[in-house]
Tab-separated table of C-alpha atoms in Angstrom:
chain	number	residue	atom	x	y	z
Q	1	MET	CA	40.798	-29.266	38.615
Q	2	ALA	CA	44.351	-27.947	39.648
Q	3	SER	CA	45.935	-29.461	42.941
Q	4	THR	CA	45.624	-27.170	45.930
Q	5	ARG	CA	49.744	-26.966	46.226
Q	6	ASP	CA	49.602	-25.600	42.435
Q	7	ILE	CA	47.088	-22.987	43.484
Q	8	ARG	CA	48.855	-22.255	46.388
Q	9	ARG	CA	52.466	-21.790	44.696
Q	10	ARG	CA	50.540	-19.360	41.909
Q	11	ILE	CA	49.040	-17.280	44.942
Q	12	LYS	CA	52.500	-16.553	46.128
Q	13	SER	CA	54.125	-15.857	42.716
Q	14	VAL	CA	51.105	-13.084	42.254
Q	15	ILE	CA	51.617	-11.345	45.641
Q	16	SER	CA	55.502	-11.015	45.164
Q	17	THR	CA	54.732	-9.574	41.574
Q	18	GLN	CA	51.990	-7.205	43.410
Q	19	LYS	CA	55.009	-5.996	46.055
Q	20	ILE	CA	57.076	-5.060	43.296
Q	21	THR	CA	54.305	-3.200	41.469
Q	22	LYS	CA	53.323	-1.568	44.533
Q	23	ALA	CA	56.741	-0.496	45.604
Q	24	MET	CA	57.359	0.825	42.025
Q	25	LYS	CA	54.115	3.057	42.082
Q	26	MET	CA	55.010	4.631	45.239
Q	27	VAL	CA	58.486	5.276	43.815
Q	28	SER	CA	57.163	6.845	40.748
Q	29	ALA	CA	54.833	8.843	42.690
Q	30	ALA	CA	58.187	10.366	44.586
Q	31	LYS	CA	59.776	10.937	41.642
Q	32	LEU	CA	56.519	12.648	40.478
Q	33	ARG	CA	56.543	14.712	43.226
Q	34	LYS	CA	60.212	16.251	42.814
Q	35	THR	CA	60.061	16.620	39.037
Q	36	GLN	CA	56.885	18.538	39.421
Q	37	GLY	CA	58.608	20.712	42.090
Q	38	THR	CA	61.181	21.349	39.568
Q	39	LEU	CA	58.919	22.352	37.096
Q	40	VAL	CA	57.148	24.857	39.492
Q	41	ALA	CA	60.295	26.464	40.490
Q	42	ILE	CA	61.370	27.040	37.041
Q	43	ARG	CA	58.351	29.034	35.940
Q	44	PRO	CA	58.685	32.183	37.384
Q	45	TYR	CA	62.176	32.254	35.482
Q	46	SER	CA	60.666	31.078	31.901
Q	47	ASP	CA	57.833	33.348	32.692
Q	48	LYS	CA	60.040	36.374	33.273
Q	49	ILE	CA	62.214	35.837	30.079
Q	50	GLN	CA	58.975	35.667	27.961
Q	51	GLU	CA	57.888	39.039	29.596
Q	52	VAL	CA	61.338	40.681	29.089
Q	53	MET	CA	61.312	39.234	25.507
Q	54	ASP	CA	57.947	40.580	24.700
Q	55	HIS	CA	59.074	43.950	25.977
Q	56	LEU	CA	62.023	44.001	24.095
Q	57	LEU	CA	59.715	43.345	21.063
Q	58	SER	CA	56.982	45.554	21.349
Q	59	GLY	CA	59.145	48.391	21.148
Q	60	GLY	CA	58.472	48.739	17.442
Q	61	GLU	CA	61.936	48.559	16.211
Q	62	ASP	CA	62.128	45.656	13.853
Q	63	TYR	CA	65.602	43.427	15.120
Q	64	LYS	CA	66.792	41.187	12.457
Q	65	THR	CA	68.213	38.307	14.027
Q	66	PRO	CA	68.243	34.346	13.324
Q	67	PHE	CA	66.838	33.204	16.354
Q	68	LEU	CA	63.416	35.008	15.033
Q	69	THR	CA	63.411	35.162	11.032
Q	70	PRO	CA	62.452	32.654	9.656
Q	71	ARG	CA	64.452	31.061	6.786
Q	72	GLU	CA	63.489	31.764	3.429
Q	73	GLU	CA	63.846	28.409	2.350
Q	74	VAL	CA	63.303	25.156	4.517
Q	75	LYS	CA	65.357	22.720	3.557
Q	76	ASN	CA	66.065	20.883	6.639
Q	77	ILE	CA	63.865	20.119	10.021
Q	78	LEU	CA	65.312	18.981	13.006
Q	79	TYR	CA	62.599	16.883	15.041
Q	80	ILE	CA	63.571	16.531	18.631
Q	81	VAL	CA	61.652	13.629	20.082
Q	82	ILE	CA	61.598	12.930	23.941
Q	83	ALA	CA	60.858	9.416	25.309
Q	84	GLY	CA	61.790	7.750	28.413
Q	85	ASP	CA	64.651	6.025	29.204
Q	86	ARG	CA	62.607	2.913	30.640
Q	87	GLY	CA	59.582	0.788	29.932
Q	88	LEU	CA	56.619	-0.014	32.432
Q	89	CYS	CA	54.718	3.010	31.819
Q	90	GLY	CA	51.785	2.100	29.909
Q	91	GLY	CA	51.140	3.476	26.745
Q	92	PHE	CA	53.727	6.514	27.320
Q	93	ASN	CA	56.573	6.061	25.217
Q	94	SER	CA	54.676	4.372	22.565
Q	95	ASN	CA	52.014	7.075	22.282
Q	96	VAL	CA	54.952	9.517	21.881
Q	97	LEU	CA	56.786	7.767	19.076
Q	98	ARG	CA	53.978	7.064	17.355
Q	99	PHE	CA	52.970	10.584	17.075
Q	100	ALA	CA	56.406	11.828	16.347
Q	101	GLU	CA	56.311	9.353	13.220
Q	102	GLN	CA	53.370	10.781	12.022
Q	103	GLN	CA	54.607	14.064	12.294
Q	104	ILE	CA	57.609	13.448	10.463
Q	105	GLN	CA	55.816	11.639	7.863
Q	106	ALA	CA	54.148	14.806	7.310
Q	107	THR	CA	57.017	17.029	6.643
Q	108	PRO	CA	56.739	18.626	3.391
Q	109	GLU	CA	58.046	16.666	0.439
Q	110	GLY	CA	61.709	18.057	-0.483
Q	111	VAL	CA	62.182	18.864	2.978
Q	112	ASN	CA	64.984	16.896	4.672
Q	113	ALA	CA	63.886	15.283	8.052
Q	114	SER	CA	66.171	14.328	10.759
Q	115	VAL	CA	65.676	13.646	14.664
Q	116	LEU	CA	67.401	14.114	17.640
Q	117	LEU	CA	66.524	11.208	19.925
Q	118	ILE	CA	66.077	11.431	24.003
Q	119	GLY	CA	65.497	8.496	26.049
Q	120	ASN	CA	66.468	4.964	25.338
Q	121	LYS	CA	62.978	3.905	24.245
Q	122	ALA	CA	63.177	6.810	21.462
Q	123	ARG	CA	66.486	5.002	20.647
Q	124	GLU	CA	65.011	1.554	20.498
Q	125	TYR	CA	62.209	2.535	18.344
Q	126	PHE	CA	64.173	4.731	15.474
Q	127	ARG	CA	66.877	1.909	15.329
Q	128	SER	CA	64.359	-0.383	14.021
Q	129	ARG	CA	63.464	2.045	11.449
Q	130	PRO	CA	66.156	2.848	9.311
Q	131	GLN	CA	64.432	4.948	6.969
Q	132	TYR	CA	64.755	7.881	9.474
Q	133	GLU	CA	67.854	10.245	9.724
Q	134	ILE	CA	69.406	9.998	13.014
Q	135	MET	CA	71.288	13.235	13.964
Q	136	ASP	CA	72.266	12.495	17.461
Q	137	VAL	CA	71.247	10.370	20.560
Q	138	PHE	CA	71.095	11.634	24.131
Q	139	THR	CA	70.126	8.917	26.799
Q	140	ASN	CA	70.396	8.290	30.558
Q	141	ILE	CA	68.598	11.896	31.356
Q	142	GLY	CA	68.005	10.551	34.843
Q	143	ASP	CA	64.585	10.751	36.883
Q	144	THR	CA	64.815	14.719	37.098
Q	145	PRO	CA	66.674	16.228	34.368
Q	146	ASN	CA	68.764	19.289	35.694
Q	147	VAL	CA	69.397	22.664	34.495
Q	148	SER	CA	72.754	21.733	32.966
Q	149	GLN	CA	71.484	18.732	30.879
Q	150	GLY	CA	69.043	21.105	29.301
Q	151	LYS	CA	71.373	23.597	28.911
Q	152	ALA	CA	73.644	21.237	26.852
Q	153	LEU	CA	70.681	20.007	24.727
Q	154	SER	CA	69.840	23.627	23.837
Q	155	ASP	CA	73.408	24.587	22.832
Q	156	TYR	CA	73.670	21.725	20.734
Q	157	VAL	CA	70.728	22.695	18.745
Q	158	ILE	CA	71.257	26.443	18.750
Q	159	LYS	CA	74.599	25.644	17.201
Q	160	LYS	CA	73.444	23.044	14.848
Q	161	TYR	CA	70.720	25.963	13.846
Q	162	LEU	CA	73.352	28.569	13.843
Q	163	ASP	CA	75.645	26.861	11.593
Q	164	GLY	CA	72.836	26.485	9.075
Q	165	GLU	CA	72.839	22.415	9.420
Q	166	VAL	CA	68.709	22.738	10.082
Q	167	ASP	CA	66.486	25.570	9.173
Q	168	GLU	CA	63.740	24.588	11.696
Q	169	VAL	CA	63.587	23.055	15.176
Q	170	HIS	CA	60.673	21.135	16.560
Q	171	MET	CA	60.052	19.427	19.766
Q	172	ILE	CA	57.625	16.460	20.206
Q	173	TYR	CA	57.055	15.797	23.910
Q	174	SER	CA	54.290	14.485	26.065
Q	175	LYS	CA	52.414	17.291	27.303
Q	176	PHE	CA	51.597	17.064	31.257
Q	177	GLN	CA	47.920	17.399	31.429
Q	178	SER	CA	47.734	15.480	34.740
Q	179	VAL	CA	48.899	12.755	36.424
Q	180	MET	CA	46.540	10.374	34.363
Q	181	THR	CA	46.670	11.834	31.188
Q	182	GLN	CA	49.695	12.600	29.010
Q	183	ILE	CA	49.160	14.434	25.346
Q	184	PRO	CA	51.666	13.838	22.676
Q	185	SER	CA	52.591	17.450	21.175
Q	186	ALA	CA	54.785	19.341	18.888
Q	187	ALA	CA	56.343	22.660	19.473
Q	188	GLN	CA	58.331	24.536	17.352
Q	189	VAL	CA	61.617	25.708	19.220
Q	190	LEU	CA	63.374	27.682	16.360
Q	191	PRO	CA	63.120	29.955	15.050
Q	192	ILE	CA	60.971	31.572	18.372
Q	193	GLN	CA	57.658	32.318	17.712
Q	194	VAL	CA	56.475	35.343	18.883
Q	195	ALA	CA	52.910	35.725	19.592
Q	196	GLU	CA	50.634	38.218	17.741
Q	197	ALA	CA	50.617	41.582	19.214
Q	198	ASP	CA	47.562	41.879	21.252
Q	199	GLU	CA	46.448	44.638	23.904
Q	200	ASN	CA	48.502	43.606	26.908
Q	201	LYS	CA	51.361	44.671	25.221
Q	202	GLU	CA	50.096	48.452	24.903
Q	203	VAL	CA	50.236	48.360	28.648
Q	204	HIS	CA	53.461	47.009	28.577
Q	205	ALA	CA	54.914	49.753	25.994
Q	206	GLU	CA	53.749	52.389	28.385
Q	207	THR	CA	57.010	52.210	30.747
Q	208	GLU	CA	59.963	53.566	28.666
Q	209	TYR	CA	62.877	51.623	29.377
Q	210	ILE	CA	67.002	52.179	29.145
Q	211	PHE	CA	68.099	49.572	27.580
Q	212	GLU	CA	71.936	49.042	28.412
Q	213	PRO	CA	73.684	48.272	26.080
Q	214	GLY	CA	71.068	48.408	23.505
Q	215	GLY	CA	67.626	46.793	22.465
Q	216	LYS	CA	69.392	44.778	20.073
Q	217	GLU	CA	72.484	43.067	22.416
Q	218	LEU	CA	69.899	42.692	25.288
Q	219	LEU	CA	68.058	40.524	22.551
Q	220	ASP	CA	70.605	38.503	21.531
Q	221	VAL	CA	71.435	37.796	25.401
Q	222	ILE	CA	67.800	36.900	26.008
Q	223	LEU	CA	66.773	34.675	23.029
Q	224	PRO	CA	69.225	32.238	23.314
Q	225	LYS	CA	68.108	31.942	27.106
Q	226	CYS	CA	64.400	31.691	26.088
Q	227	VAL	CA	65.298	28.693	23.998
Q	228	ASP	CA	67.241	27.095	26.739
Q	229	SER	CA	64.539	27.721	28.903
Q	230	SER	CA	61.924	26.373	26.780
Q	231	ILE	CA	63.805	23.232	25.839
Q	232	TYR	CA	64.326	22.743	29.611
Q	233	ARG	CA	60.532	23.186	30.291
Q	234	LEU	CA	59.672	20.712	27.618
Q	235	LEU	CA	62.319	17.894	28.942
Q	236	LEU	CA	60.881	18.228	32.434
Q	237	GLU	CA	57.000	18.155	31.513
Q	238	SER	CA	57.831	14.758	29.632
Q	239	LYS	CA	59.827	13.192	32.712
Q	240	ALA	CA	56.565	13.907	34.685
Q	241	GLY	CA	54.570	12.853	32.443
Q	242	GLU	CA	56.677	9.473	32.144
Q	243	HIS	CA	56.416	9.373	36.532
Q	244	GLY	CA	52.962	10.057	36.189
Q	245	ALA	CA	52.434	7.295	33.507
Q	246	ARG	CA	54.334	4.632	35.270
Q	247	MET	CA	52.370	5.690	38.573
Q	248	THR	CA	48.994	4.959	36.678
Q	249	ALA	CA	50.357	1.527	34.995
Q	250	MET	CA	51.612	0.312	38.611
Q	251	ASP	CA	48.451	1.278	40.138
Q	252	SER	CA	46.388	-0.599	38.138
Q	253	ALA	CA	48.716	-3.514	38.043
Q	254	THR	CA	48.472	-3.592	41.618
Q	255	ASP	CA	44.907	-3.942	41.235
Q	256	ASN	CA	44.792	-6.432	38.942
Q	257	ALA	CA	47.044	-8.541	40.818
Q	258	SER	CA	44.534	-8.342	43.937
Q	259	GLU	CA	41.706	-9.193	41.997
Q	260	LEU	CA	43.694	-12.321	40.575
Q	261	ILE	CA	44.691	-13.042	44.409
Q	262	ASP	CA	40.902	-12.943	45.206
Q	263	LYS	CA	39.947	-15.342	42.435
Q	264	LEU	CA	42.787	-17.855	43.162
Q	265	THR	CA	42.054	-17.871	46.797
Q	266	LEU	CA	38.364	-18.583	45.811
Q	267	SER	CA	39.138	-21.582	43.640
Q	268	LEU	CA	41.775	-22.745	46.418
Q	269	ASN	CA	38.783	-22.649	49.235
Q	270	ARG	CA	36.552	-24.584	46.694
Q	271	ALA	CA	39.569	-27.512	46.071
Q	272	ARG	CA	40.303	-27.861	49.330
Q	273	GLN	CA	36.402	-27.885	50.028
Q	274	ALA	CA	36.100	-30.557	47.276
Q	275	GLN	CA	38.951	-32.453	48.760
Q	276	ILE	CA	37.336	-32.881	52.224
Q	277	THR	CA	34.155	-33.815	50.769
Q	278	THR	CA	35.732	-36.721	48.634
Q	279	GLU	CA	37.370	-37.601	52.061
Q	280	ILE	CA	34.335	-37.881	53.864
Q	281	ASN	CA	32.620	-39.706	51.413
Q	282	GLU	CA	35.105	-42.250	51.382
Q	283	ILE	CA	34.850	-42.879	55.344
Q	284	VAL	CA	31.145	-42.611	55.490
Q	285	GLY	CA	31.172	-45.430	52.228
Q	286	GLY	CA	33.601	-47.568	54.517
Q	287	ALA	CA	31.731	-47.701	57.260
Q	288	ALA	CA	28.623	-48.340	55.534
Q	289	ALA	CA	30.505	-51.493	53.732
Q	290	LEU	CA	31.361	-52.717	57.356
Q	291	GLU	CA	27.894	-52.812	58.648
G	1	MET	CA	64.436	54.196	56.826
G	2	ALA	CA	61.741	51.912	55.942
G	3	GLU	CA	60.166	53.877	52.790
G	4	ASN	CA	63.201	53.850	51.063
G	5	LEU	CA	63.468	50.297	50.048
G	6	ILE	CA	63.411	48.580	47.040
G	7	ARG	CA	62.702	45.176	46.212
G	8	LEU	CA	65.055	42.589	44.849
G	9	ASP	CA	64.054	39.376	43.521
G	10	ILE	CA	66.700	36.825	42.145
G	11	VAL	CA	65.146	34.279	39.851
G	12	THR	CA	67.430	31.515	38.337
G	13	PRO	CA	66.168	28.217	36.173
G	14	ALA	CA	66.567	26.428	39.843
G	15	GLY	CA	63.802	28.889	41.664
G	16	LEU	CA	63.502	31.802	43.322
G	17	LEU	CA	66.723	32.514	45.238
G	18	MET	CA	65.914	35.489	47.228
G	19	SER	CA	63.047	38.210	47.559
G	20	GLU	CA	63.755	40.923	50.262
G	21	ASN	CA	63.783	44.764	50.408
G	22	VAL	CA	66.974	46.389	50.401
G	23	ALA	CA	68.020	49.799	50.899
G	24	ALA	CA	70.779	49.867	47.933
G	25	LEU	CA	72.444	47.601	45.567
G	26	ASN	CA	74.845	47.220	43.216
G	27	LEU	CA	74.825	45.353	40.067
G	28	PRO	CA	77.798	43.565	37.867
G	29	ALA	CA	76.161	45.055	34.772
G	30	SER	CA	77.743	44.401	31.346
G	31	MET	CA	78.497	48.017	30.488
G	32	GLY	CA	80.013	48.226	34.210
G	33	SER	CA	79.058	48.300	37.688
G	34	MET	CA	75.910	50.028	38.358
G	35	GLY	CA	74.267	51.318	41.627
G	36	VAL	CA	70.790	51.416	42.124
G	37	LEU	CA	68.573	53.084	44.643
G	38	LYS	CA	64.997	53.907	45.477
G	39	ASN	CA	63.203	55.490	42.279
G	40	HIS	CA	65.795	54.465	39.447
G	41	ALA	CA	64.399	54.824	36.253
G	42	PRO	CA	63.127	51.816	34.637
G	43	LEU	CA	66.025	49.907	32.981
G	44	MET	CA	67.098	46.654	31.512
G	45	THR	CA	70.488	45.298	31.283
G	46	SER	CA	72.465	42.130	30.712
G	47	LEU	CA	74.709	41.324	33.499
G	48	ASP	CA	78.144	40.124	33.428
G	49	ILE	CA	79.766	37.540	35.828
G	50	GLY	CA	80.033	39.264	39.119
G	51	ILE	CA	78.871	40.233	42.432
G	52	VAL	CA	75.959	41.581	43.350
G	53	LYS	CA	76.213	43.899	46.616
G	54	TYR	CA	73.115	44.688	48.518
G	55	ILE	CA	72.719	46.731	51.964
G	56	LYS	CA	70.134	45.683	54.228
G	57	ASP	CA	69.687	46.996	57.604
G	58	ASP	CA	73.019	48.977	57.481
G	59	LYS	CA	74.723	45.687	56.565
G	60	ALA	CA	76.171	44.508	53.461
G	61	HIS	CA	75.548	41.254	51.839
G	62	PHE	CA	77.060	39.935	48.693
G	63	LEU	CA	75.862	37.379	46.054
G	64	ALA	CA	77.703	35.709	43.149
G	65	VAL	CA	75.730	36.134	39.987
G	66	HIS	CA	76.853	34.252	36.975
G	67	GLY	CA	75.526	36.054	33.728
G	68	GLY	CA	72.000	36.889	33.261
G	69	PHE	CA	69.805	39.623	33.021
G	70	ALA	CA	68.343	42.726	35.127
G	71	GLU	CA	65.273	44.522	35.040
G	72	VAL	CA	64.666	47.557	37.388
G	73	LYS	CA	60.899	48.942	37.190
G	74	GLU	CA	59.097	50.571	39.899
G	75	ASN	CA	61.486	50.032	42.559
G	76	VAL	CA	61.507	46.356	41.979
G	77	VAL	CA	64.809	44.738	40.757
G	78	ILE	CA	64.740	41.720	39.193
G	79	ILE	CA	67.717	39.887	38.253
G	80	LEU	CA	67.477	36.578	36.054
G	81	ALA	CA	70.745	34.801	36.373
G	82	ASP	CA	71.662	31.380	35.005
G	83	SER	CA	72.876	30.815	38.241
G	84	ALA	CA	73.218	32.739	41.578
G	85	GLU	CA	74.816	32.012	45.044
G	86	LYS	CA	74.442	33.584	48.558
G	87	SER	CA	78.130	34.038	49.902
G	88	GLY	CA	76.608	31.418	52.623
G	89	ASP	CA	76.264	29.017	50.324
G	90	ILE	CA	79.374	28.680	48.325
G	91	ASP	CA	81.363	25.592	48.463
G	92	VAL	CA	84.649	27.062	48.729
G	93	ALA	CA	86.679	24.005	48.174
G	94	ARG	CA	84.778	23.010	44.836
G	95	ALA	CA	85.315	26.586	43.446
G	96	MET	CA	89.335	26.349	44.309
G	97	ALA	CA	89.322	23.190	42.663
G	98	ALA	CA	87.390	24.544	39.601
G	99	GLN	CA	89.901	27.322	39.485
G	100	LYS	CA	92.715	25.324	39.802
G	101	ARG	CA	91.134	22.791	36.871
G	102	ALA	CA	90.590	26.107	34.886
G	103	GLU	CA	93.592	27.415	34.728
G	104	GLU	CA	95.524	24.484	34.223
G	105	ARG	CA	93.528	24.069	31.147
G	106	LEU	CA	94.234	27.402	29.906
G	107	LYS	CA	97.863	27.138	30.762
G	108	GLN	CA	98.222	23.658	28.772
G	109	ARG	CA	96.379	24.737	25.456
G	110	GLU	CA	95.735	21.661	24.088
G	111	ALA	CA	94.335	21.797	20.540
G	112	ASP	CA	90.892	21.034	21.267
G	113	LEU	CA	90.365	23.367	24.530
G	114	ASP	CA	87.474	25.700	24.324
G	115	VAL	CA	89.218	28.867	25.416
G	116	LEU	CA	86.088	30.960	25.705
G	117	ARG	CA	84.350	28.248	28.130
G	118	ALA	CA	87.163	27.719	30.204
G	119	GLU	CA	87.748	31.188	30.831
G	120	MET	CA	84.129	31.629	31.700
G	121	ALA	CA	84.715	28.514	34.580
G	122	LEU	CA	87.697	30.531	35.612
G	123	ARG	CA	85.896	33.750	36.112
G	124	ARG	CA	83.139	32.158	37.933
G	125	ALA	CA	85.364	30.406	39.963
G	126	ILE	CA	87.342	33.140	40.951
G	127	ILE	CA	84.058	35.517	41.573
G	128	ARG	CA	82.713	32.704	43.812
G	129	ILE	CA	86.026	32.812	45.789
G	130	LYS	CA	85.825	36.406	46.329
G	131	VAL	CA	82.092	36.438	47.534
G	132	SER	CA	83.174	33.799	50.051
G	133	GLN	CA	85.410	36.021	51.215
G	134	MET	CA	83.556	39.072	51.527
G	135	SER	CA	81.308	38.391	54.430
């Protein structure tokens, strides 16, 4: 049995680890709240953009713009993979990265796939897999991505798309289901996929709008914004997921530490008791020998 | 008076900036400045970098709006802007610095200069300064 001094030392180290995990959990909770706040704040904006776009498209006219029309021949597909910058968040990073790899492998034969990586963890993962073509890497997104970071990313992607370097852009991100669960998901960003006409659109079409300068020009303004807002939203959603995952992971680490401390305390008490018993036995034995 | 109000919502990616009932407003539409009063016909327009002016309680208020989009429908005006600031929220010193920086960049004309971007930055800065001086 380990000596009482060794056990005491171990308990001390577990307690200090527990303090760290507890603090990390609280920090993640605060960051999660902030990210979720931003996520809620952009919702009216992105909803409205969607609404205006639906409206313009339901006008019946067939607008030809590269943002909407799928390319006839898809030769290059770009995957934007969003992972975290740091670890210690359970399976969050590895789940999304493994999913990304599956998606890339599922690319049809003859189509060239390249990846745009966001986050340090994504870079580390793909660096050790040189068979994938890395187009670019964005790291240090921070704890709550801001609008200009989202805009920079989306400008970059739109340029690549309009220049014809890529024919389709997909985003692989973690869908924020709840604080506990994040689901790796894929979404097509470009060309923009328009929902099929449904009954709701009939209602929209009742109001006759004056379009200024014109429907086509308006669409040219709104479509890039639509890409901006969807990229930014997915960025935020992944970040919120990362904070949530870290919070959950740290919570269970704290629980495990408590359990370990209880166990160690028990064996400490037992060891101490055994020592006392031995001492009493020696004294009694010594006294009996004198009589 | 009260029945002649229209609602003005300004939405940016950072959230809802304001939602107020106003008597009249003026938008920097891309085809030229445009006034909106009650019972305006439904309209959608893109916006330029410019000043949104609105009248509330017989007082004029100003906002700097940096590009975007406006929808007028059933006496509700929704402005979707990349960014927007109320005159009181503008950091004048920062705008001045941005103006100077953009002007210098345009003057030097380095080879890799993104002229369009620099010009946009300059216009934003000028609008910000203007708006901050208006009230």
